[in-house]
Amino acid sequence: MSGKYTTVKAAVDAAPSSSGRYVIYVKGGVYNEQVEVKANNIMLVGDGIGKTIITGSKSVGGGTTTFRSATVAAVPDGFIAQDITFRNTAGAANHQAVAFRSGSDLSVFYRCSFEGFQDTLYVHSERQFYRECDIYGTVDFIFGNAAAVLQNCNIYARTPPQRTITVTAQGRTDPNQNTGIIIHNSKVTGASGFNPSSVKSYLGRPWQKYSRTVFMKTYLDSLINPAGWMEWDGNFALDTLYYAEYANTGPGSNTANRVTWKGYHVLTSASEASPFTVGNFIAGSNWIPSSGVPFTSGL
């Protein structure tokens, strides 16, 4: 950019609709605004996590819908973000408050931070890839019905007022949808100041009937409850969901006392886990290379 825009929104709104990549450099600073990306192939590049910060405070508690609460939202295809913090400061008491919502097909997020409490990162729809990102939250803080893979990411639990943490709430409504939240080669731990003694923490709960979430080769710290997963409402979805764990490590990864739901699986072979890799689940080898972002195609 020429530096002629003082807000991210103005720069994004001025972007042309074109087939080529359009790069917007967002220099270090705090941008308190709500941004909606409306053109294909936009790339936002900042100066780094904690340096370029786009922040907002819309929330359900504050009178907005979950969907509209997003500080930044991208729907058109091919969105890329790199070296930026996306934040929602509404706070835990205001319930759903999204930092980023992506419905962008073939979207890529690299070295970004997503900071909020409930519903921080809305992986709404389409194919999405997250690499070396940080995600902070309390309840359902990675949620939606995209086909999303998070690889080499740090997932940080914050202390919630309701004393229960659910990392994911995946939204698959039909068994034929090729969607799911895949957490690969990542780390789930408490944020600084997190007090695990007063909190029960779970890997996910089924927001919809066919909720699908897989944690593989991920470090699960001691905050994760031995049951691993939590009900949404009684027996809802427990037979129809697909929750799986493969080759996770850390004190929270022991599957001996996990839930006994029909839809829960401990995967023991690479062949069982490989459908959920970047290469297979989102065909990432076809489209991530053009972004220049590193990725691991297989396990």
mmCIF file of C-alpha atoms in Angstrom, residues 100-237:
data_model
loop_
_atom_site.group_PDB
_atom_site.id
_atom_site.type_symbol
_atom_site.label_atom_id
_atom_site.label_comp_id
_atom_site.label_asym_id
_atom_site.label_seq_id
_atom_site.Cartn_x
_atom_site.Cartn_y
_atom_site.Cartn_z
ATOM 1 C CA PHE A 100 -12.227 -13.541 13.286
ATOM 2 C CA ARG A 101 -14.821 -15.189 11.040
ATOM 3 C CA SER A 102 -13.757 -16.985 7.862
ATOM 4 C CA GLY A 103 -16.115 -18.247 5.200
ATOM 5 C CA SER A 104 -13.328 -17.824 2.655
ATOM 6 C CA ASP A 105 -12.595 -20.899 0.560
ATOM 7 C CA LEU A 106 -8.881 -21.693 0.273
ATOM 8 C CA SER A 107 -8.027 -19.240 3.054
ATOM 9 C CA VAL A 108 -4.667 -19.323 4.833
ATOM 10 C CA PHE A 109 -3.610 -17.853 8.178
ATOM 11 C CA TYR A 110 0.084 -17.756 9.053
ATOM 12 C CA ARG A 111 1.666 -16.533 12.294
ATOM 13 C CA CYS A 112 -1.545 -14.838 13.400
ATOM 14 C CA SER A 113 -3.082 -14.571 16.856
ATOM 15 C CA PHE A 114 -6.813 -14.827 17.560
ATOM 16 C CA GLU A 115 -7.701 -13.447 20.982
ATOM 17 C CA GLY A 116 -11.091 -13.618 22.655
ATOM 18 C CA PHE A 117 -13.114 -15.577 25.167
ATOM 19 C CA GLN A 118 -16.255 -17.358 23.942
ATOM 20 C CA ASP A 119 -16.366 -18.102 20.179
ATOM 21 C CA THR A 120 -12.997 -16.504 19.365
ATOM 22 C CA LEU A 121 -12.352 -18.105 15.968
ATOM 23 C CA TYR A 122 -15.381 -18.766 13.767
ATOM 24 C CA VAL A 123 -14.293 -21.268 11.107
ATOM 25 C CA HIS A 124 -17.615 -20.714 9.413
ATOM 26 C CA SER A 125 -17.403 -22.615 6.123
ATOM 27 C CA GLU A 126 -15.259 -23.774 3.189
ATOM 28 C CA ARG A 127 -11.599 -24.935 3.264
ATOM 29 C CA GLN A 128 -9.215 -23.199 5.650
ATOM 30 C CA PHE A 129 -5.621 -23.659 6.808
ATOM 31 C CA TYR A 130 -3.975 -22.234 9.934
ATOM 32 C CA ARG A 131 -0.224 -22.496 10.517
ATOM 33 C CA GLU A 132 1.801 -21.317 13.527
ATOM 34 C CA CYS A 133 -1.148 -19.376 14.886
ATOM 35 C CA ASP A 134 -2.158 -18.670 18.494
ATOM 36 C CA ILE A 135 -5.806 -19.046 19.538
ATOM 37 C CA TYR A 136 -6.999 -17.857 22.960
ATOM 38 C CA GLY A 137 -10.411 -18.451 24.484
ATOM 39 C CA THR A 138 -12.762 -20.061 26.980
ATOM 40 C CA VAL A 139 -15.937 -21.623 25.557
ATOM 41 C CA ASP A 140 -16.277 -23.144 22.059
ATOM 42 C CA PHE A 141 -13.431 -20.901 21.031
ATOM 43 C CA ILE A 142 -12.710 -22.683 17.749
ATOM 44 C CA PHE A 143 -16.123 -23.301 16.199
ATOM 45 C CA GLY A 144 -18.015 -23.517 12.915
ATOM 46 C CA ASN A 145 -18.603 -25.816 9.978
ATOM 47 C CA ALA A 146 -15.559 -25.303 7.771
ATOM 48 C CA ALA A 147 -13.112 -27.975 6.670
ATOM 49 C CA ALA A 148 -10.351 -26.459 8.775
ATOM 50 C CA VAL A 149 -6.885 -27.736 9.628
ATOM 51 C CA LEU A 150 -4.841 -26.047 12.335
ATOM 52 C CA GLN A 151 -1.197 -27.105 12.126
ATOM 53 C CA ASN A 152 1.702 -26.192 14.434
ATOM 54 C CA CYS A 153 -0.613 -23.893 16.389
ATOM 55 C CA ASN A 154 -0.771 -22.878 20.046
ATOM 56 C CA ILE A 155 -4.180 -23.143 21.680
ATOM 57 C CA TYR A 156 -4.427 -21.228 24.946
ATOM 58 C CA ALA A 157 -7.256 -21.647 27.473
ATOM 59 C CA ARG A 158 -8.226 -18.602 29.493
ATOM 60 C CA THR A 159 -9.943 -18.796 32.882
ATOM 61 C CA PRO A 160 -13.716 -18.672 32.227
ATOM 62 C CA PRO A 161 -16.372 -17.364 34.639
ATOM 63 C CA GLN A 162 -18.454 -20.525 34.201
ATOM 64 C CA ARG A 163 -15.544 -22.811 35.168
ATOM 65 C CA THR A 164 -15.816 -24.950 32.046
ATOM 66 C CA ILE A 165 -13.645 -24.759 28.942
ATOM 67 C CA THR A 166 -14.481 -26.310 25.590
ATOM 68 C CA VAL A 167 -11.805 -25.820 22.955
ATOM 69 C CA THR A 168 -13.975 -26.730 19.945
ATOM 70 C CA ALA A 169 -17.622 -26.791 18.884
ATOM 71 C CA GLN A 170 -17.791 -28.147 15.363
ATOM 72 C CA GLY A 171 -20.985 -27.544 13.390
ATOM 73 C CA ARG A 172 -21.484 -30.369 10.881
ATOM 74 C CA THR A 173 -25.225 -30.799 10.315
ATOM 75 C CA ASP A 174 -25.187 -33.649 7.781
ATOM 76 C CA PRO A 175 -22.996 -36.775 7.560
ATOM 77 C CA ASN A 176 -22.297 -36.035 3.885
ATOM 78 C CA GLN A 177 -20.611 -32.707 4.605
ATOM 79 C CA ASN A 178 -16.831 -32.965 4.199
ATOM 80 C CA THR A 179 -16.224 -30.584 7.098
ATOM 81 C CA GLY A 180 -14.462 -30.830 10.431
ATOM 82 C CA ILE A 181 -11.937 -29.207 12.732
ATOM 83 C CA ILE A 182 -8.536 -30.918 12.618
ATOM 84 C CA ILE A 183 -5.848 -29.969 15.139
ATOM 85 C CA HIS A 184 -2.451 -31.328 14.019
ATOM 86 C CA ASN A 185 0.983 -31.112 15.606
ATOM 87 C CA SER A 186 -0.200 -28.356 17.917
ATOM 88 C CA LYS A 187 -0.238 -27.571 21.624
ATOM 89 C CA VAL A 188 -3.177 -27.112 24.009
ATOM 90 C CA THR A 189 -2.261 -25.418 27.273
ATOM 91 C CA GLY A 190 -3.324 -22.687 29.672
ATOM 92 C CA ALA A 191 -2.690 -19.050 28.874
ATOM 93 C CA SER A 192 -0.493 -17.148 31.319
ATOM 94 C CA GLY A 193 -2.403 -16.693 34.558
ATOM 95 C CA PHE A 194 -4.664 -19.671 33.829
ATOM 96 C CA ASN A 195 -5.805 -21.442 36.993
ATOM 97 C CA PRO A 196 -6.525 -25.093 36.152
ATOM 98 C CA SER A 197 -7.593 -26.074 39.669
ATOM 99 C CA SER A 198 -10.972 -24.349 39.462
ATOM 100 C CA VAL A 199 -11.741 -25.220 35.830
ATOM 101 C CA LYS A 200 -12.760 -28.323 33.876
ATOM 102 C CA SER A 201 -11.343 -28.279 30.354
ATOM 103 C CA TYR A 202 -12.481 -30.376 27.384
ATOM 104 C CA LEU A 203 -11.339 -30.796 23.786
ATOM 105 C CA GLY A 204 -14.809 -30.150 22.430
ATOM 106 C CA ARG A 205 -18.562 -30.523 22.589
ATOM 107 C CA PRO A 206 -20.983 -31.286 19.743
ATOM 108 C CA TRP A 207 -22.664 -28.087 18.612
ATOM 109 C CA GLN A 208 -24.446 -30.013 15.840
ATOM 110 C CA LYS A 209 -25.570 -33.605 15.305
ATOM 111 C CA TYR A 210 -22.624 -34.702 13.155
ATOM 112 C CA SER A 211 -19.899 -32.653 14.835
ATOM 113 C CA ARG A 212 -16.461 -33.844 13.647
ATOM 114 C CA THR A 213 -13.184 -32.997 15.373
ATOM 115 C CA VAL A 214 -9.809 -34.745 15.356
ATOM 116 C CA PHE A 215 -6.766 -34.010 17.510
ATOM 117 C CA MET A 216 -3.610 -35.665 16.201
ATOM 118 C CA LYS A 217 0.043 -35.565 17.216
ATOM 119 C CA THR A 218 -0.844 -32.678 19.522
ATOM 120 C CA TYR A 219 0.500 -31.917 22.988
ATOM 121 C CA LEU A 220 -2.363 -31.852 25.505
ATOM 122 C CA ASP A 221 -1.379 -30.289 28.812
ATOM 123 C CA SER A 222 -2.695 -31.404 32.205
ATOM 124 C CA LEU A 223 -5.673 -29.025 32.049
ATOM 125 C CA ILE A 224 -7.553 -31.487 29.781
ATOM 126 C CA ASN A 225 -10.084 -33.481 31.811
ATOM 127 C CA PRO A 226 -9.550 -37.284 31.698
ATOM 128 C CA ALA A 227 -12.975 -37.651 29.969
ATOM 129 C CA GLY A 228 -11.593 -35.492 27.158
ATOM 130 C CA TRP A 229 -14.914 -34.452 25.675
ATOM 131 C CA MET A 230 -18.133 -32.943 26.977
ATOM 132 C CA GLU A 231 -21.828 -33.313 26.171
ATOM 133 C CA TRP A 232 -23.710 -30.423 24.585
ATOM 134 C CA ASP A 233 -27.105 -31.407 25.962
ATOM 135 C CA GLY A 234 -27.691 -34.872 27.408
ATOM 136 C CA ASN A 235 -27.371 -37.593 24.770
ATOM 137 C CA PHE A 236 -27.570 -35.175 21.822
ATOM 138 C CA ALA A 237 -25.204 -36.212 18.986
#
